PDB file of C-alpha atoms in Angstrom:
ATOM      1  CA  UNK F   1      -1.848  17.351  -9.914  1.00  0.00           C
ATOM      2  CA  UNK F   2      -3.440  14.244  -9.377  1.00  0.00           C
ATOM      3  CA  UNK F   3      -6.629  15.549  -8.581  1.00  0.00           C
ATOM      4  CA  UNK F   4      -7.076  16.256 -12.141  1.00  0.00           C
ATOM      5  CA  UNK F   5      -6.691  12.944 -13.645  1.00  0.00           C
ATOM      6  CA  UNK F   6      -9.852  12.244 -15.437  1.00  0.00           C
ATOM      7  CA  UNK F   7     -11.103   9.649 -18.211  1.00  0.00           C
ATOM      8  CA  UNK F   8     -11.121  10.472 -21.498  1.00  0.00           C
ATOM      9  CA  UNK F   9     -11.735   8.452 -24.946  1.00  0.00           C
ATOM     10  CA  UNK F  10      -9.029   8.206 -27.642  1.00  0.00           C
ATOM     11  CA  UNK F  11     -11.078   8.075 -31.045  1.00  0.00           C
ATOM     12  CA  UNK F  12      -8.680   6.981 -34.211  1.00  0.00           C
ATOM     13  CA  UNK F  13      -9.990   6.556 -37.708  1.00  0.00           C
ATOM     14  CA  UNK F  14      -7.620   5.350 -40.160  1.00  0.00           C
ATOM     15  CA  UNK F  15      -9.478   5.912 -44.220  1.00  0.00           C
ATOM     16  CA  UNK F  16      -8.427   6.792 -47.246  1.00  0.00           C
ATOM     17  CA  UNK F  17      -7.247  10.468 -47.576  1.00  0.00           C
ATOM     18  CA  UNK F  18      -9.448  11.823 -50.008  1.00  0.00           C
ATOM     19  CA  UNK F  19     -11.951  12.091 -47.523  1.00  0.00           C
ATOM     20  CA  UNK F  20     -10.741  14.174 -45.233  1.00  0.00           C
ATOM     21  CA  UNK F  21     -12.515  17.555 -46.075  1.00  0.00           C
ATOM     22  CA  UNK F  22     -15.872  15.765 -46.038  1.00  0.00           C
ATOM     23  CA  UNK F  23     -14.661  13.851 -42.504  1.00  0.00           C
ATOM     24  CA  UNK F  24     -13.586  16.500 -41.020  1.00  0.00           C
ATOM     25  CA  UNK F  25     -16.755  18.556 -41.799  1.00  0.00           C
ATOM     26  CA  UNK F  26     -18.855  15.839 -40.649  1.00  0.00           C
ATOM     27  CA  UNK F  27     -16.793  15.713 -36.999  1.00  0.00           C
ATOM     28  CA  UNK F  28     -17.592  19.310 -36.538  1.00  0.00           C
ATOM     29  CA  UNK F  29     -21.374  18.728 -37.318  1.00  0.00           C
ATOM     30  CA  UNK F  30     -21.545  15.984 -34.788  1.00  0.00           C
ATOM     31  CA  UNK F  31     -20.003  18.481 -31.656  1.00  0.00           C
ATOM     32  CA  UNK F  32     -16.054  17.118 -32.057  1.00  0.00           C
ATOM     33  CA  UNK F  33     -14.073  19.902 -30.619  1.00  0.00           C
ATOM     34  CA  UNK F  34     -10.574  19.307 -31.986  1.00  0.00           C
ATOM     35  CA  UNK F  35      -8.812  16.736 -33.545  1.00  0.00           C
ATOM     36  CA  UNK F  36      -5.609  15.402 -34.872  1.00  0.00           C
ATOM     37  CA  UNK F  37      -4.593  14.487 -38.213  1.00  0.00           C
ATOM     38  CA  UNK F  38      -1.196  13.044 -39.360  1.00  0.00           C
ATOM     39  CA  UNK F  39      -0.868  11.187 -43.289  1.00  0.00           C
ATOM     40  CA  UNK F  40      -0.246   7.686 -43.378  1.00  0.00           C
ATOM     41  CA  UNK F  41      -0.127   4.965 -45.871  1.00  0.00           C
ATOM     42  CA  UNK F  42      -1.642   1.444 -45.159  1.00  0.00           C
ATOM     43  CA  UNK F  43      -3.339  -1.441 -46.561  1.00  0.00           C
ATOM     44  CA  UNK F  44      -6.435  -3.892 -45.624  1.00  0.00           C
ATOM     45  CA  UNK F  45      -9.989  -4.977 -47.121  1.00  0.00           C
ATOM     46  CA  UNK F  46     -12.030  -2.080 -48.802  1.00  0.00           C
ATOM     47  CA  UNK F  47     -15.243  -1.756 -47.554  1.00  0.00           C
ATOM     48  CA  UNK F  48     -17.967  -4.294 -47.417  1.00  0.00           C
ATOM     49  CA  UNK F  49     -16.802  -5.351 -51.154  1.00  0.00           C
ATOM     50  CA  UNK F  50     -13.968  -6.754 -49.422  1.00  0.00           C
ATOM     51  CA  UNK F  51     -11.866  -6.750 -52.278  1.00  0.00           C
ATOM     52  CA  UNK F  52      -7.632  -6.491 -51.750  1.00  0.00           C
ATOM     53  CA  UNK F  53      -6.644  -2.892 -51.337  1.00  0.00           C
ATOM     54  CA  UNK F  54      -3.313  -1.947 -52.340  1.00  0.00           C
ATOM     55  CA  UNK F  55      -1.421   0.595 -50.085  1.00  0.00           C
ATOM     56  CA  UNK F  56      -2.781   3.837 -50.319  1.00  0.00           C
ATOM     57  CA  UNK F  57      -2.599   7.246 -49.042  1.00  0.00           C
ATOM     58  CA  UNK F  58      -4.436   7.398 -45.892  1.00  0.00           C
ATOM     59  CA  UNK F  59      -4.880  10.063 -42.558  1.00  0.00           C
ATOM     60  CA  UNK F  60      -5.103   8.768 -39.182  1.00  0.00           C
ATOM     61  CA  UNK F  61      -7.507  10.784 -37.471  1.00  0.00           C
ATOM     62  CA  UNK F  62      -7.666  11.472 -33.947  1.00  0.00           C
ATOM     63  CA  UNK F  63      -9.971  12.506 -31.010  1.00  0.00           C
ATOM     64  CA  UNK F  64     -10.197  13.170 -27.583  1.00  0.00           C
ATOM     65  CA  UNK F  65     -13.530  13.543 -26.252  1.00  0.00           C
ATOM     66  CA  UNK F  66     -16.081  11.452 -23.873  1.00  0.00           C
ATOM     67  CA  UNK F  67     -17.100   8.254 -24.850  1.00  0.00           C
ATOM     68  CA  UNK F  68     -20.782   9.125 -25.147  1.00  0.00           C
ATOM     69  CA  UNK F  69     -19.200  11.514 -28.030  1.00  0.00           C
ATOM     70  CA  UNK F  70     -16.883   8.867 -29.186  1.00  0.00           C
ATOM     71  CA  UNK F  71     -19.765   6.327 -29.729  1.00  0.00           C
ATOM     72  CA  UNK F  72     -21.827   8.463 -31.520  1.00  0.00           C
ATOM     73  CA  UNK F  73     -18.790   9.839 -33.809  1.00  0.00           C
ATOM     74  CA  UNK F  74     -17.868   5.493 -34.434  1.00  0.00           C
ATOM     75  CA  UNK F  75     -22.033   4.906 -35.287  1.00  0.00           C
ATOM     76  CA  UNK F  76     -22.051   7.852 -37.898  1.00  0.00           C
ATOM     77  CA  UNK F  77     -18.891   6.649 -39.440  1.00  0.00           C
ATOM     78  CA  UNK F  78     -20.188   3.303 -39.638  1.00  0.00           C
ATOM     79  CA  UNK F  79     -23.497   4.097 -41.428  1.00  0.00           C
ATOM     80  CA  UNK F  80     -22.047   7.055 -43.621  1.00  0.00           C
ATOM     81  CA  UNK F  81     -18.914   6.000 -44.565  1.00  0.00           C
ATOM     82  CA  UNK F  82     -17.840   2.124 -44.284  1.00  0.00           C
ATOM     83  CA  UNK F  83     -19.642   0.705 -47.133  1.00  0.00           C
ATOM     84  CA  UNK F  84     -17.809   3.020 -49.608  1.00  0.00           C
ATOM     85  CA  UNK F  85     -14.599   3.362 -48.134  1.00  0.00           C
ATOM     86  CA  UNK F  86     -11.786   1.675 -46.885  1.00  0.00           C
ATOM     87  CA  UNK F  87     -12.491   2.972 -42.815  1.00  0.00           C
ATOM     88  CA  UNK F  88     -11.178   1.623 -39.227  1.00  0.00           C
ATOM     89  CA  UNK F  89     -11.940   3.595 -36.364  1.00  0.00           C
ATOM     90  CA  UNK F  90     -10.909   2.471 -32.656  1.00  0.00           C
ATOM     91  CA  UNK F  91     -11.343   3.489 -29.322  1.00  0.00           C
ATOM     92  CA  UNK F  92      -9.355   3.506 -26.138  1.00  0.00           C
ATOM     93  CA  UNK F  93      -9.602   4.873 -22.315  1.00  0.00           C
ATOM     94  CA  UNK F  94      -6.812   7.483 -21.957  1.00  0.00           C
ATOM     95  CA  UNK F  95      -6.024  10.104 -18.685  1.00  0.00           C
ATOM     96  CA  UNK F  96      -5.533  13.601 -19.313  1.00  0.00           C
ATOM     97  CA  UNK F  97      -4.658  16.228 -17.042  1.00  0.00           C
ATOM     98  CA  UNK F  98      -6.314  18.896 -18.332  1.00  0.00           C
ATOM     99  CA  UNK F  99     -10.374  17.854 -18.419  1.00  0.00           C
ATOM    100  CA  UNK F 100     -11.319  21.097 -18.393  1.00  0.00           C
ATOM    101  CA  UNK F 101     -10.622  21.685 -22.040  1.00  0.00           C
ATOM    102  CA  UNK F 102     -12.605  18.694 -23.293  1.00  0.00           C
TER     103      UNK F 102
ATOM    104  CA  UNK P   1     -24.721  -0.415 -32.313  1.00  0.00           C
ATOM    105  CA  UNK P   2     -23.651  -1.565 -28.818  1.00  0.00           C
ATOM    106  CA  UNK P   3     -23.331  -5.288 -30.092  1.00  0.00           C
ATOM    107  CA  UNK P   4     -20.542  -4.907 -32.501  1.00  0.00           C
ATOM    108  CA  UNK P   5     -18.755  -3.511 -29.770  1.00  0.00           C
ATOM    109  CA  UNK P   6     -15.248  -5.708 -29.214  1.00  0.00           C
ATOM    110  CA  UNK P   7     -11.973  -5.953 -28.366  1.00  0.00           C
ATOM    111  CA  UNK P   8      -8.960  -6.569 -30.539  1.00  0.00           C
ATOM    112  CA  UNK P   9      -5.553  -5.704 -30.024  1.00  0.00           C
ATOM    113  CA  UNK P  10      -3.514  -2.748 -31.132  1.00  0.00           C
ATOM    114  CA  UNK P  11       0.280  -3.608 -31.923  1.00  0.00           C
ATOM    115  CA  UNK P  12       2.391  -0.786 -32.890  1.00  0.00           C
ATOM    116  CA  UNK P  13       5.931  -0.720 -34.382  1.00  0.00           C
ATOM    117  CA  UNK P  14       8.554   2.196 -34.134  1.00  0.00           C
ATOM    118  CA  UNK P  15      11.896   1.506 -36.055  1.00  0.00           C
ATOM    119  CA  UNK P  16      14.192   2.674 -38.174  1.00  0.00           C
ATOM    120  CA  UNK P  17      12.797   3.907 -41.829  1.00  0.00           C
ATOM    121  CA  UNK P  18      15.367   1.405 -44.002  1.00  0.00           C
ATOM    122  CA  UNK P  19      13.841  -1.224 -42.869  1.00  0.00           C
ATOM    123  CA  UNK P  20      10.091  -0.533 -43.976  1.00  0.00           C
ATOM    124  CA  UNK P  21       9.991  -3.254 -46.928  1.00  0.00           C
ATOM    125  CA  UNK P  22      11.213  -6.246 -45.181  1.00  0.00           C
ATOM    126  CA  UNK P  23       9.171  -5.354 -42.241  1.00  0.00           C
ATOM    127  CA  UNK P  24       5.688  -5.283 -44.278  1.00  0.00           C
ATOM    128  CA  UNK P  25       6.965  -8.623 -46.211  1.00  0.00           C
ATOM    129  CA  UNK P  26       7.092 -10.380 -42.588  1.00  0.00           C
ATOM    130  CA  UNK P  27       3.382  -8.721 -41.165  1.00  0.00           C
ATOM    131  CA  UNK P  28       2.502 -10.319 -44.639  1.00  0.00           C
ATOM    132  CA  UNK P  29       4.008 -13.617 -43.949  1.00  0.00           C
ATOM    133  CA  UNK P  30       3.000 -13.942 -40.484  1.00  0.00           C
ATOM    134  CA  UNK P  31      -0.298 -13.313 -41.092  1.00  0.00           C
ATOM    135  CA  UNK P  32      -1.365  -9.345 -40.881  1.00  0.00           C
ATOM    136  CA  UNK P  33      -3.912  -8.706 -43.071  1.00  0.00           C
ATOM    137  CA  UNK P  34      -3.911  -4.834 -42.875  1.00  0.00           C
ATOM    138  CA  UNK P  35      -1.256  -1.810 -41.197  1.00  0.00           C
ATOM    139  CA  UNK P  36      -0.772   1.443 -41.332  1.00  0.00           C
ATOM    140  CA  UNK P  37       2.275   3.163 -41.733  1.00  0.00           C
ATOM    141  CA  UNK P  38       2.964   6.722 -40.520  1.00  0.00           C
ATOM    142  CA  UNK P  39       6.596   8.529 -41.014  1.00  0.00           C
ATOM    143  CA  UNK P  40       8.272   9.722 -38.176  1.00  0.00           C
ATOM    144  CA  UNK P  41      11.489  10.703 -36.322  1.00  0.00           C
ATOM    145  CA  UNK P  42      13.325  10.247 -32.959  1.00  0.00           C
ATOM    146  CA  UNK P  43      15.920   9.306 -30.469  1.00  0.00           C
ATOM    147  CA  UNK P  44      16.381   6.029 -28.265  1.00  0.00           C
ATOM    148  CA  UNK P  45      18.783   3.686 -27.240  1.00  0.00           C
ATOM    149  CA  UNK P  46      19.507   1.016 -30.339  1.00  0.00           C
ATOM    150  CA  UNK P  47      19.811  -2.728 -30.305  1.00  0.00           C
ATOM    151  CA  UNK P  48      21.466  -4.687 -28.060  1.00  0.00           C
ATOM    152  CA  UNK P  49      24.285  -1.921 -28.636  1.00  0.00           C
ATOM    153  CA  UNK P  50      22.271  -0.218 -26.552  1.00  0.00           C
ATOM    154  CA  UNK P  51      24.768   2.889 -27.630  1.00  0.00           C
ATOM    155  CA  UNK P  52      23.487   6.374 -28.015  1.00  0.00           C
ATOM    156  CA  UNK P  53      20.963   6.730 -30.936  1.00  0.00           C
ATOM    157  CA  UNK P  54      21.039  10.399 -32.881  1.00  0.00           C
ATOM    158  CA  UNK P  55      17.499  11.122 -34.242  1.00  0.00           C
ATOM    159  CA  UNK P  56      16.387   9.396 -37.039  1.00  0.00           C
ATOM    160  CA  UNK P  57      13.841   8.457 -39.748  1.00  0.00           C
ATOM    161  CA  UNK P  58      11.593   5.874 -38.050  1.00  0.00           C
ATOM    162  CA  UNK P  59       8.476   4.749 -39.479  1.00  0.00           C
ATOM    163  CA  UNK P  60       5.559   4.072 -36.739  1.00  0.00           C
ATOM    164  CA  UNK P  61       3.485   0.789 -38.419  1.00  0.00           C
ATOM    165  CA  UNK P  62       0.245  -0.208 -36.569  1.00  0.00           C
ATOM    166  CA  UNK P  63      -1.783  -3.295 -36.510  1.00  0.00           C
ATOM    167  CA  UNK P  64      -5.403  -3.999 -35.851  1.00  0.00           C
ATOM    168  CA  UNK P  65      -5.551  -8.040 -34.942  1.00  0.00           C
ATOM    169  CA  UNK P  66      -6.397 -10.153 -31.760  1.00  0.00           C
ATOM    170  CA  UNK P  67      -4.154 -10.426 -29.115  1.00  0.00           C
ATOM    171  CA  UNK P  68      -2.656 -14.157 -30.256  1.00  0.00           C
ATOM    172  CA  UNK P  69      -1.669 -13.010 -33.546  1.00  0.00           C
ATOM    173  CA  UNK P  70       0.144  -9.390 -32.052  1.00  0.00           C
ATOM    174  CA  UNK P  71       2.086 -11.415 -29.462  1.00  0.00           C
ATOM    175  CA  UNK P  72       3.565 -13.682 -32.194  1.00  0.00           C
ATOM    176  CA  UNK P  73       4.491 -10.975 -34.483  1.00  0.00           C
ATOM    177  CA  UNK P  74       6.087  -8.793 -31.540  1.00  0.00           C
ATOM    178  CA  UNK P  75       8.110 -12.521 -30.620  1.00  0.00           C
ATOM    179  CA  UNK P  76       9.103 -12.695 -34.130  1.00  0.00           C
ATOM    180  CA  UNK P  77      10.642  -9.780 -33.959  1.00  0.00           C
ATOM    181  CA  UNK P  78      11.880  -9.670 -30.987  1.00  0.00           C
ATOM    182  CA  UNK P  79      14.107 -12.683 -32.557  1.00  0.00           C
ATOM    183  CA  UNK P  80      14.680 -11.279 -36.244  1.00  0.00           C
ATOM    184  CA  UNK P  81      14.775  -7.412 -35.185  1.00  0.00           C
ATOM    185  CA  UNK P  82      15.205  -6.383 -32.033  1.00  0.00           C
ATOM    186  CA  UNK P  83      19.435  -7.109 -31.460  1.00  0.00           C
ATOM    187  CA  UNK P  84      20.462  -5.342 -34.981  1.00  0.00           C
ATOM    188  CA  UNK P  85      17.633  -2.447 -35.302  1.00  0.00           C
ATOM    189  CA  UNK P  86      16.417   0.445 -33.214  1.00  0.00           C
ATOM    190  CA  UNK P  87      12.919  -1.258 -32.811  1.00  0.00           C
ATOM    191  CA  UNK P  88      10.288  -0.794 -30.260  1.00  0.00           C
ATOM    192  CA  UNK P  89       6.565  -2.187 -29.689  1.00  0.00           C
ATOM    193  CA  UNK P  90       3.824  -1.773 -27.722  1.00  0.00           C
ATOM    194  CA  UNK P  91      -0.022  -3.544 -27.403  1.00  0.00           C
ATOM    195  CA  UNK P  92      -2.569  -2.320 -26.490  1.00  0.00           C
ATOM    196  CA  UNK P  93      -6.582  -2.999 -26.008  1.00  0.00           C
ATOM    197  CA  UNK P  94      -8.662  -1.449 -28.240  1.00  0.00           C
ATOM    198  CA  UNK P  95     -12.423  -1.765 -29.021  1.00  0.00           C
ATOM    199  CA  UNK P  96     -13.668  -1.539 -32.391  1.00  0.00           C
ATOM    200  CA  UNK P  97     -17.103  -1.439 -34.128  1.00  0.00           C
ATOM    201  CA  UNK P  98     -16.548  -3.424 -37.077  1.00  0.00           C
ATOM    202  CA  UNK P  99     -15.496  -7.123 -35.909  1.00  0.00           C
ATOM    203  CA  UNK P 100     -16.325  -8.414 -38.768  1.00  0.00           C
ATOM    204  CA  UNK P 101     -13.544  -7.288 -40.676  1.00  0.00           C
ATOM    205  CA  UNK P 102     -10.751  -8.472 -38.378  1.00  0.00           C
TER     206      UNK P 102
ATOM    207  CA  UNK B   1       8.418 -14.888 -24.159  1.00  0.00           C
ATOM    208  CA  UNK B   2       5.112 -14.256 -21.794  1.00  0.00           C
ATOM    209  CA  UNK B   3       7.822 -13.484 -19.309  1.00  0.00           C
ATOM    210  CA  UNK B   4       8.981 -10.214 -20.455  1.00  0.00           C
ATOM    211  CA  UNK B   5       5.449  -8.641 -20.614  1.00  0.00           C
ATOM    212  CA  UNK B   6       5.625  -5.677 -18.593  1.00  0.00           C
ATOM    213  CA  UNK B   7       3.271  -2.796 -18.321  1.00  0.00           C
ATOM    214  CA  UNK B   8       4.768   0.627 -19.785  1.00  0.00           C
ATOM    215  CA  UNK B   9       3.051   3.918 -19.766  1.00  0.00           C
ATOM    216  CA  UNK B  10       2.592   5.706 -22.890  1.00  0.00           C
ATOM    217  CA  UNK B  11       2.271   8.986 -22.491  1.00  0.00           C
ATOM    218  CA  UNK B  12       1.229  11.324 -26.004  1.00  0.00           C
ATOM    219  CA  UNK B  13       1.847  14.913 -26.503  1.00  0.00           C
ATOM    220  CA  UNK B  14       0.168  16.942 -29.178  1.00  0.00           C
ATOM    221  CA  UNK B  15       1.181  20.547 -29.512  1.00  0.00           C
ATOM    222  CA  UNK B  16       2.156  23.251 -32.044  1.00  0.00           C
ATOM    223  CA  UNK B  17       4.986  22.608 -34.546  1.00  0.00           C
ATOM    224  CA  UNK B  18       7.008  25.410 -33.659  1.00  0.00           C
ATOM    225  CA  UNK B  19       7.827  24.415 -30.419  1.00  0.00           C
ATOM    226  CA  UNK B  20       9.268  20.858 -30.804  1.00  0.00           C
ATOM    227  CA  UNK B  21      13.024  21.589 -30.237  1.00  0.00           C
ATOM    228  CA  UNK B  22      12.031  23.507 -27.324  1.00  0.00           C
ATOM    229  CA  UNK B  23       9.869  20.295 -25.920  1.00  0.00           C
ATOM    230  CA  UNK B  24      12.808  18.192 -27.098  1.00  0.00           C
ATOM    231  CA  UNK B  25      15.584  19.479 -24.785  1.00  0.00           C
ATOM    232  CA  UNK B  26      13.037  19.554 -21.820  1.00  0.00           C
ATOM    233  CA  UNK B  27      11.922  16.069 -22.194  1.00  0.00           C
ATOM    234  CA  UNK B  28      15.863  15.194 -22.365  1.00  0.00           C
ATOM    235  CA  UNK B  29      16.299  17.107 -18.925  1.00  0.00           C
ATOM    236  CA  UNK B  30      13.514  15.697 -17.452  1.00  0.00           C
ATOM    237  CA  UNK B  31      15.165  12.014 -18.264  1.00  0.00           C
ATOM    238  CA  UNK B  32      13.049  11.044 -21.073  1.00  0.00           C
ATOM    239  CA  UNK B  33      15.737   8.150 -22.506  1.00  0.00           C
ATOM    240  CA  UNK B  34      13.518   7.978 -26.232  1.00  0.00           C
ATOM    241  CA  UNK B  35      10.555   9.850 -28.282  1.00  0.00           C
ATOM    242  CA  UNK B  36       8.765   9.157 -31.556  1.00  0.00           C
ATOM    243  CA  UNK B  37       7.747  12.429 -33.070  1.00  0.00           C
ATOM    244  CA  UNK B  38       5.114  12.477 -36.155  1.00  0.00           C
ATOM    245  CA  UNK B  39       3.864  15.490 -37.971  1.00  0.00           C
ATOM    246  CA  UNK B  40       0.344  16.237 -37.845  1.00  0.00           C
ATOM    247  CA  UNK B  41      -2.173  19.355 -38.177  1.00  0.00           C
ATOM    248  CA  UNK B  42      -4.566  19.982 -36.089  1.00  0.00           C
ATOM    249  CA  UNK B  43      -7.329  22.157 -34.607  1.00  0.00           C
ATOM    250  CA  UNK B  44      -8.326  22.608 -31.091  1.00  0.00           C
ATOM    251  CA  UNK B  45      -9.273  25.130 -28.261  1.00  0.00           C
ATOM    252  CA  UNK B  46      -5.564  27.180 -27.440  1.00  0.00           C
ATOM    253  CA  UNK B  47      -4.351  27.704 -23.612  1.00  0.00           C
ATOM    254  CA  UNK B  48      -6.267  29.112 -21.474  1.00  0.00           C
ATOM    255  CA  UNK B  49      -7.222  31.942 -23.489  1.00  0.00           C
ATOM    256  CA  UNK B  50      -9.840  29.050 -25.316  1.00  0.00           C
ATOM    257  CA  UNK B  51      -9.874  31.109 -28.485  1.00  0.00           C
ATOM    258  CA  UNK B  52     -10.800  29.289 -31.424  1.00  0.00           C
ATOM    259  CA  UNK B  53      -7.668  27.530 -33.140  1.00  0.00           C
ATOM    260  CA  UNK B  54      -7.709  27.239 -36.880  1.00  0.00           C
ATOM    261  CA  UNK B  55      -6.268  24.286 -38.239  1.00  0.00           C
ATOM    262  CA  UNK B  56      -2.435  24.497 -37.845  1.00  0.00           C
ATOM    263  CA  UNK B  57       0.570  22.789 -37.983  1.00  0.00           C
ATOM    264  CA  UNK B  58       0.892  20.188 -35.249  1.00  0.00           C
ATOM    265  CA  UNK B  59       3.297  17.684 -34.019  1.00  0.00           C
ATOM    266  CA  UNK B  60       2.556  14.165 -32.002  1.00  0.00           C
ATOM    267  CA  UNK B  61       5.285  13.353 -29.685  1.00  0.00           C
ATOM    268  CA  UNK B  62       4.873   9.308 -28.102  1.00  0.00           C
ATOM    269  CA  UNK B  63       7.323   8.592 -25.295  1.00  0.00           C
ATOM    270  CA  UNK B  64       7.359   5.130 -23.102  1.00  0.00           C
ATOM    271  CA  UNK B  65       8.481   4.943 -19.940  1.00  0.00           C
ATOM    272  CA  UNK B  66       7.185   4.652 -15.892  1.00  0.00           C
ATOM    273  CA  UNK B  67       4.501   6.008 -14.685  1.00  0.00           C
ATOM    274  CA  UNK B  68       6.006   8.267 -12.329  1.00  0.00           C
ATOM    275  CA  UNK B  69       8.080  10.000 -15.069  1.00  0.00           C
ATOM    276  CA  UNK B  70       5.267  10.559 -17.301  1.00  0.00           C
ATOM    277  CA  UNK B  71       3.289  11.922 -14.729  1.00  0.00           C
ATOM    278  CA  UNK B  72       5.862  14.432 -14.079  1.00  0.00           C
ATOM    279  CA  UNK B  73       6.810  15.098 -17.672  1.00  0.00           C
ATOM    280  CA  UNK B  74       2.612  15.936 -17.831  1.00  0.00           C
ATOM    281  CA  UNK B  75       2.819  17.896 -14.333  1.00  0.00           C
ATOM    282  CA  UNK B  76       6.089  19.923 -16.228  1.00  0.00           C
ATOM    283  CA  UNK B  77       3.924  20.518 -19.447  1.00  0.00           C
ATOM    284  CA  UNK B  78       1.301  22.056 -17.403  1.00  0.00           C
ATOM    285  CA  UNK B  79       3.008  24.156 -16.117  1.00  0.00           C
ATOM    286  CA  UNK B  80       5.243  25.202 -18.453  1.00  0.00           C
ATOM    287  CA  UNK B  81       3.256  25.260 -21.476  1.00  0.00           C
ATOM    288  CA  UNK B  82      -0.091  25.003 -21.094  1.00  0.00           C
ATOM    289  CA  UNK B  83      -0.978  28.709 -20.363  1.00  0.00           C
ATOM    290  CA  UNK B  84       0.827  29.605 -24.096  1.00  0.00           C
ATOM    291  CA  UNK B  85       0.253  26.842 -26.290  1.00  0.00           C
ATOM    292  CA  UNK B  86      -2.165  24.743 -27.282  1.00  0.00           C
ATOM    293  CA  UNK B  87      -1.264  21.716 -25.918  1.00  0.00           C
ATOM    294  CA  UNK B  88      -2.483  18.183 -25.044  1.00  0.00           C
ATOM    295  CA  UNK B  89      -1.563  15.396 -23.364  1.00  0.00           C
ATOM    296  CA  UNK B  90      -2.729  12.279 -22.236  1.00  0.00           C
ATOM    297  CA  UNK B  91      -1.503   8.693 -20.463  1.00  0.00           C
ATOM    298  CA  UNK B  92      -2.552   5.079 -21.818  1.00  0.00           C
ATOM    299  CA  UNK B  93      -1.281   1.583 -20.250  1.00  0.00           C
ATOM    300  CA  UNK B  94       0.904  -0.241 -22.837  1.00  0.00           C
ATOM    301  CA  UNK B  95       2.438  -3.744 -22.511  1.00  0.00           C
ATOM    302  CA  UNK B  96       6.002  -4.386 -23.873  1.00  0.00           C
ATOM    303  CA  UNK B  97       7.971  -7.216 -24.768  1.00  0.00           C
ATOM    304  CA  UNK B  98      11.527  -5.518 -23.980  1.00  0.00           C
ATOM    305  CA  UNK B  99      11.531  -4.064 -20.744  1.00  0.00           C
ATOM    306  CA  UNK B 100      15.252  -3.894 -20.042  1.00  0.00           C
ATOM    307  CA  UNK B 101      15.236  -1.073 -22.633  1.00  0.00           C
ATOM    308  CA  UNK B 102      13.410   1.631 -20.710  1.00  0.00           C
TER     309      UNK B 102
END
């Protein structure tokens, strides 16, 4: 088993949900393979406006890939989609077991 | 792009659904200026009880912030939570692309 | 407080919705003492057939404990379900502030 530990990234993006169709769409443009999307509700600033942002219906999206994907995924979010909408993303070094599938 | 790379801290809450308001009123107090709240369910030892714990409606609350502020809200409650609710947290290191907004 | 840091392993399981109370009971038998389950939709490759998966519905299962039991649980998942469902895990370092609960 442990001879197929590998490195993977951990992409999350936390925005508003009405984006999710156009999100989504955009992931599979830019070569993401699969994700993970549960609804959430949150608040925080709004964009570059910075303005108070009341709790809102939101999706946590998530992603395993490489980090070379992961990067470019984070870059493309922050050039399409952070001035207009209320958008986190993070990134984190996980194991899998399974690297053949990503 | 590389540049805006940096680390923050990723504290996340599981505990019992009832107590969802009261929680967000004290990340407001204490300082959080964003969360995100996710529903959930499931099983784990409870309080200081430490009886038997049937499945339940949890709520799973995470929070962006540096490292100082997540260890003072996970000591808070530790004091105010942990011996009367099902609670759990974890931190973790994350790296984000938007510093700015933390 | 700094003296109740410990490191935890988180270990994440995302797989189809229709096999949860199946996953359940084996994570109980394997001695998993707590999970956090969230439901999510997803899409992704599926077993080993690597068909493509429309988007379907999903759960997220989060369980802390050791390292050597969530290396097993993963080993057990492989095996057991890997080949028939679409299934995937993965391991992340946490720290915790209560480690006399796991």
């Amino acid at each position: 088993m442990t001879q197929t530990h590998q490195k993977r990234t951990l992409l999350t993006v936390v925005t508003e949900a009405a984006i999710e169709e156009s999100l989504i769409s955009d992931l599979d443009k830019l070569g993401v393979g699969g994700y993970t999307v549960t609804d959430a509700r949150g608040r925080g600033s709004r964009g570059i406006r910075d303005a108070a942002w009341k709790e809102a219906a939101n999706i946590r999206i998530e992603v395993i890939c490489n980090r070379v994907l992961a990067e470019s995924v984070v870059s493309y979010l922050q050039t399409h989609y952070y001035a207009n909408y209320a958008m986190v993303s993070f990134i984190q070094d996980v194991e899998i077991l399974r690297p053949e599938k990503f």
